[in-house]
Amino acid sequence: MSVTIKDIAKIAGVSHSTVSRSLNDSPLISDKTKTRIKQIAKDLDFQFNANARSLNTKKTGTIGIIYPEQMEEFRVNLYHSSLLSDIRYSLERENLDSIVTFPKNRFTKESNIKKLINQKKIDGLIIIYADISKEELEFIKEAGIPHIFLHYIPMLGIEDEIELIATDHYFGGKIATEHLLELGHRRILCLTADYSIGGQEFLQRTEGYKNALVEKGIEIDEKLIIDGNFTFESAYKIVLENKTLFENVTAVFAQNDLMALGVIRGLNEIGFSVPEDISVIGYDDSEMGMYFKPKLTTVHQPREELSKIACEYLIGVLNKKPIYTEIPVYKFVKPTLVIRESTTKKK
Amino acid sequence: MSVTIKDIAKIAGVSHSTVSRSLNDSPLISDKTKTRIKQIAKDLDFQFNANARSLNTKKTGTIGIIYPEQMEEFRVNLYHSSLLSDIRYSLERENLDSIVTFPKNRFTKESNIKKLINQKKIDGLIIIYADISKEELEFIKEAGIPHIFLHYIPMLGIEDEIELIATDHYFGGKIATEHLLELGHRRILCLTADYSIGGQEFLQRTEGYKNALVEKGIEIDEKLIIDGNFTFESAYKIVLENKTLFENVTAVFAQNDLMALGVIRGLNEIGFSVPEDISVIGYDDSEMGMYFKPKLTTVHQPREELSKIACEYLIGVLNKKPIYTEIPVYKFVKPTLVIRESTTKKK
DNA sequence: CTGAAAGCGCTAACAA
DNA sequence: TTGTTAGCGCTTTCAG
């Protein structure tokens, strides 16, 4: 059987509340007994029973992370697994555990968010997921669970007040395009993706693209804005099926790295070299981009920063020391340009 | 405030124990009250308070997953994030949550395994991690926590009885090599990796390689067995730094996909085409291999099966219905060959 | 078949 | 500064 505060109390010859207070660093206890009891606890490798504890304190020491079901395994995986690592890192510092779960149980279709909250398994929620229902959001708010949306802008109406940390995709789309403009490109194909899935993020990238062109006095050619579906394959096919389009263009802005790589492969196949004939810039800066040839020029999503800020925010409100005073928190982090080999001056 | 069994008891006009029994499907309760109470619970969106519950039952409904700190982010990420997805899928079926954590807290250096167990946060443990200490293993066993090692063979001495589900890497190394032999290749370079990190898995792949050669009556040339360090970069460099070696070889067995891709890139750089001049086979079947050109021939690690078996085993012992009778469980799943484009007949 | 009561390990009034 | 006690929400004897 594992050791409880009663055991320690017996050994130390004090009451179990004294043990509790000591280990919780209560100012009520004399330093002498405190250190003595702490020593005993340490010797016995004592840890509080988290369940008993949370029954009183309503604190579990674990955070729920809601993670999108991966529609297209690879793309999602790539980006999110590093997000998760970064989040874990921040939480570890505060000795918080995390339960990662999909929005719904895939067998029972129950909302895991509601389940975790009702079961009292978590103290807070990091939601990396756009398609949350109004009902769920209401539920979270009513339960008073601190929460933050990370990366995805929920698809709910904007009337809803939400706490959000995300990438400034408008800015990202803009700097990507400006980079190509600076290299002398004028006809730039923009490979975007179906907006509805990832909140508005792709739409924003396209807006950035358009705005960069407009500021440069270039007319927007809607035929140059094409809808892919996130994947390598789709982008690859688009190139093969729209040869003439690509022949009339000197640069491509693909709104994620996977599509950029697909485009490059497609272009190679129809006889273009990248970046000599056509420059290609991606978006995400997934590590994979470095393994291809040419190494991918791309827009770096500030994952580390996003995770860090989200955790700090959440931890702040959990500890009743909020780091932000403006409510609701609504923060956009600017991505940065990573210039590698897949873009070059227009010939 | 959220609803408790007492609330339901009041509404139903019964005692809270009756509610508890009803919701737990006790045979002691009449069907009539049972259904009535279940209905009320459902209407109120009731869920048991997991903490109060585990205080009695010693069951938390969550599984701890110990996950290696990623030495080389990318390689590890790629493989493990799909493992984790598969595990989550199996656990979800049983309504189990999971806490994923690294072996040690990176700030306090505490063992997270011991912490989770002592805090009573988990019912069982899936350990995807080789470098567990003897002390930790003892601790797990003494605590009586059901556990299973997944993928990695712990680096402890073999005297220790452990429960393990892993890939049969010997078999994997063998079929990879046999594939090349069947294509007529005789001088096959074997790019392995430093054994000490991943348990013995790379050593086993090399053994499989050797054995395939021996069975075919081919003498083993130790100069053809080279130590990489898992990464794309390392493999790439090895090619550039050992040109003559690669000139005297018609095929390469790289013991993971990333190194295979690095080799291909290196070979291209020094003027060889793959597979025309040199065939290359990888290992892992990470999805990335499909995006390169040529598409990578490789050995598929049976991740889905590994996760499935591990979860079934664990769930079995948690439910006191073990699916295996032989103890300890020590199971190796055979990988399979995936032939794509990077290997071909010897000229 | 149902209820009363004890207790899981802890925290937090309230006393002393 | 410390001990006593009640109670968090649940399960589980033991009675009825």
Short mmCIF file of N, CA and C (backbone and C1' of nucleotides) in Angstrom, two decimals, chain B residues 15 17-18 21 28-30 33 56 58, chain C residues 1-10:
data_model
loop_
_atom_site.label_atom_id
_atom_site.label_comp_id
_atom_site.label_asym_id
_atom_site.label_seq_id
_atom_site.Cartn_x
_atom_site.Cartn_y
_atom_site.Cartn_z
N SER B 15 -32.32 6.82 -2.08
CA SER B 15 -31.05 7.13 -1.43
C SER B 15 -29.94 7.23 -2.47
N SER B 17 -27.23 5.77 -2.51
CA SER B 17 -26.62 4.48 -2.85
C SER B 17 -27.41 3.78 -3.95
N THR B 18 -28.69 3.98 -3.92
CA THR B 18 -29.51 3.40 -4.99
C THR B 18 -29.13 4.01 -6.33
N ARG B 21 -25.82 2.52 -7.35
CA ARG B 21 -26.00 1.15 -7.85
C ARG B 21 -26.66 1.14 -9.22
N LEU B 28 -28.59 -5.70 -8.15
CA LEU B 28 -29.43 -5.62 -6.96
C LEU B 28 -30.66 -4.74 -7.17
N ILE B 29 -30.57 -3.89 -8.18
CA ILE B 29 -31.63 -2.90 -8.35
C ILE B 29 -32.68 -3.36 -9.37
N SER B 30 -33.91 -3.06 -9.06
CA SER B 30 -34.99 -3.45 -9.99
C SER B 30 -34.86 -2.67 -11.29
N THR B 33 -36.62 0.99 -11.25
CA THR B 33 -35.89 2.14 -10.69
C THR B 33 -34.63 2.41 -11.51
N ASN B 56 -12.42 5.54 -4.07
CA ASN B 56 -12.94 4.24 -3.62
C ASN B 56 -12.40 3.09 -4.44
N LYS B 58 -10.09 2.85 -6.72
CA LYS B 58 -8.68 2.77 -7.16
C LYS B 58 -8.56 2.70 -8.67
P DC C 1 -35.20 -7.81 -7.93
"O5'" DC C 1 -35.16 -6.78 -6.76
"C5'" DC C 1 -35.74 -5.53 -6.90
"C4'" DC C 1 -35.64 -4.86 -5.58
"C3'" DC C 1 -34.84 -3.55 -5.59
"O3'" DC C 1 -35.80 -2.50 -5.54
"C1'" DC C 1 -34.50 -4.81 -3.59
P DT C 2 -35.41 -1.04 -5.74
"O5'" DT C 2 -34.90 -0.60 -4.32
"C5'" DT C 2 -35.86 -0.29 -3.31
"C4'" DT C 2 -35.14 0.04 -2.03
"C3'" DT C 2 -34.25 1.27 -2.10
"O3'" DT C 2 -34.86 2.27 -1.32
"C1'" DT C 2 -33.26 -0.49 -0.84
P DG C 3 -34.21 3.72 -1.17
"O5'" DG C 3 -33.52 3.59 0.26
"C5'" DG C 3 -34.34 3.25 1.35
"C4'" DG C 3 -33.52 3.23 2.63
"C3'" DG C 3 -32.65 4.47 2.86
"O3'" DG C 3 -32.70 4.78 4.24
"C1'" DG C 3 -31.29 2.54 2.85
P DA C 4 -32.06 6.10 4.82
"O5'" DA C 4 -31.28 5.62 6.12
"C5'" DA C 4 -31.21 4.23 6.44
"C4'" DA C 4 -30.08 3.99 7.44
"C3'" DA C 4 -29.31 5.23 7.88
"O3'" DA C 4 -28.76 4.94 9.16
"C1'" DA C 4 -27.91 3.90 6.54
P DA C 5 -27.74 5.97 9.88
"O5'" DA C 5 -26.32 5.37 9.46
"C5'" DA C 5 -26.06 3.98 9.69
"C4'" DA C 5 -24.59 3.71 9.44
"C3'" DA C 5 -23.65 4.86 9.85
"O3'" DA C 5 -22.45 4.27 10.28
"C1'" DA C 5 -23.41 4.44 7.56
P DA C 6 -21.37 5.17 11.05
"O5'" DA C 6 -20.02 4.50 10.50
"C5'" DA C 6 -20.03 3.11 10.17
"C4'" DA C 6 -18.95 2.86 9.12
"C3'" DA C 6 -17.69 3.72 9.31
"O3'" DA C 6 -16.58 2.91 9.06
"C1'" DA C 6 -18.55 4.05 7.15
P DG C 7 -15.14 3.40 9.52
"O5'" DG C 7 -14.41 3.65 8.14
"C5'" DG C 7 -14.47 2.66 7.12
"C4'" DG C 7 -14.01 3.30 5.83
"C3'" DG C 7 -12.88 4.32 6.01
"O3'" DG C 7 -11.92 4.10 5.00
"C1'" DG C 7 -14.61 5.28 4.81
P DC C 8 -10.40 4.41 5.28
"O5'" DC C 8 -9.83 4.62 3.81
"C5'" DC C 8 -10.08 3.71 2.74
"C4'" DC C 8 -10.11 4.49 1.46
"C3'" DC C 8 -9.15 5.68 1.46
"O3'" DC C 8 -7.92 5.27 0.88
"C1'" DC C 8 -11.33 6.25 0.55
P DG C 9 -6.56 5.49 1.69
"O5'" DG C 9 -6.27 7.03 1.46
"C5'" DG C 9 -5.98 7.50 0.16
"C4'" DG C 9 -5.96 9.01 0.19
"C3'" DG C 9 -5.00 9.62 1.22
"O3'" DG C 9 -4.20 10.56 0.55
"C1'" DG C 9 -7.14 10.56 1.45
P DC C 10 -3.18 11.50 1.28
"O5'" DC C 10 -4.03 12.83 1.40
"C5'" DC C 10 -4.20 13.65 0.25
"C4'" DC C 10 -5.34 14.59 0.45
"C3'" DC C 10 -5.03 15.83 1.29
"O3'" DC C 10 -4.60 16.86 0.42
"C1'" DC C 10 -7.23 14.91 1.70
#
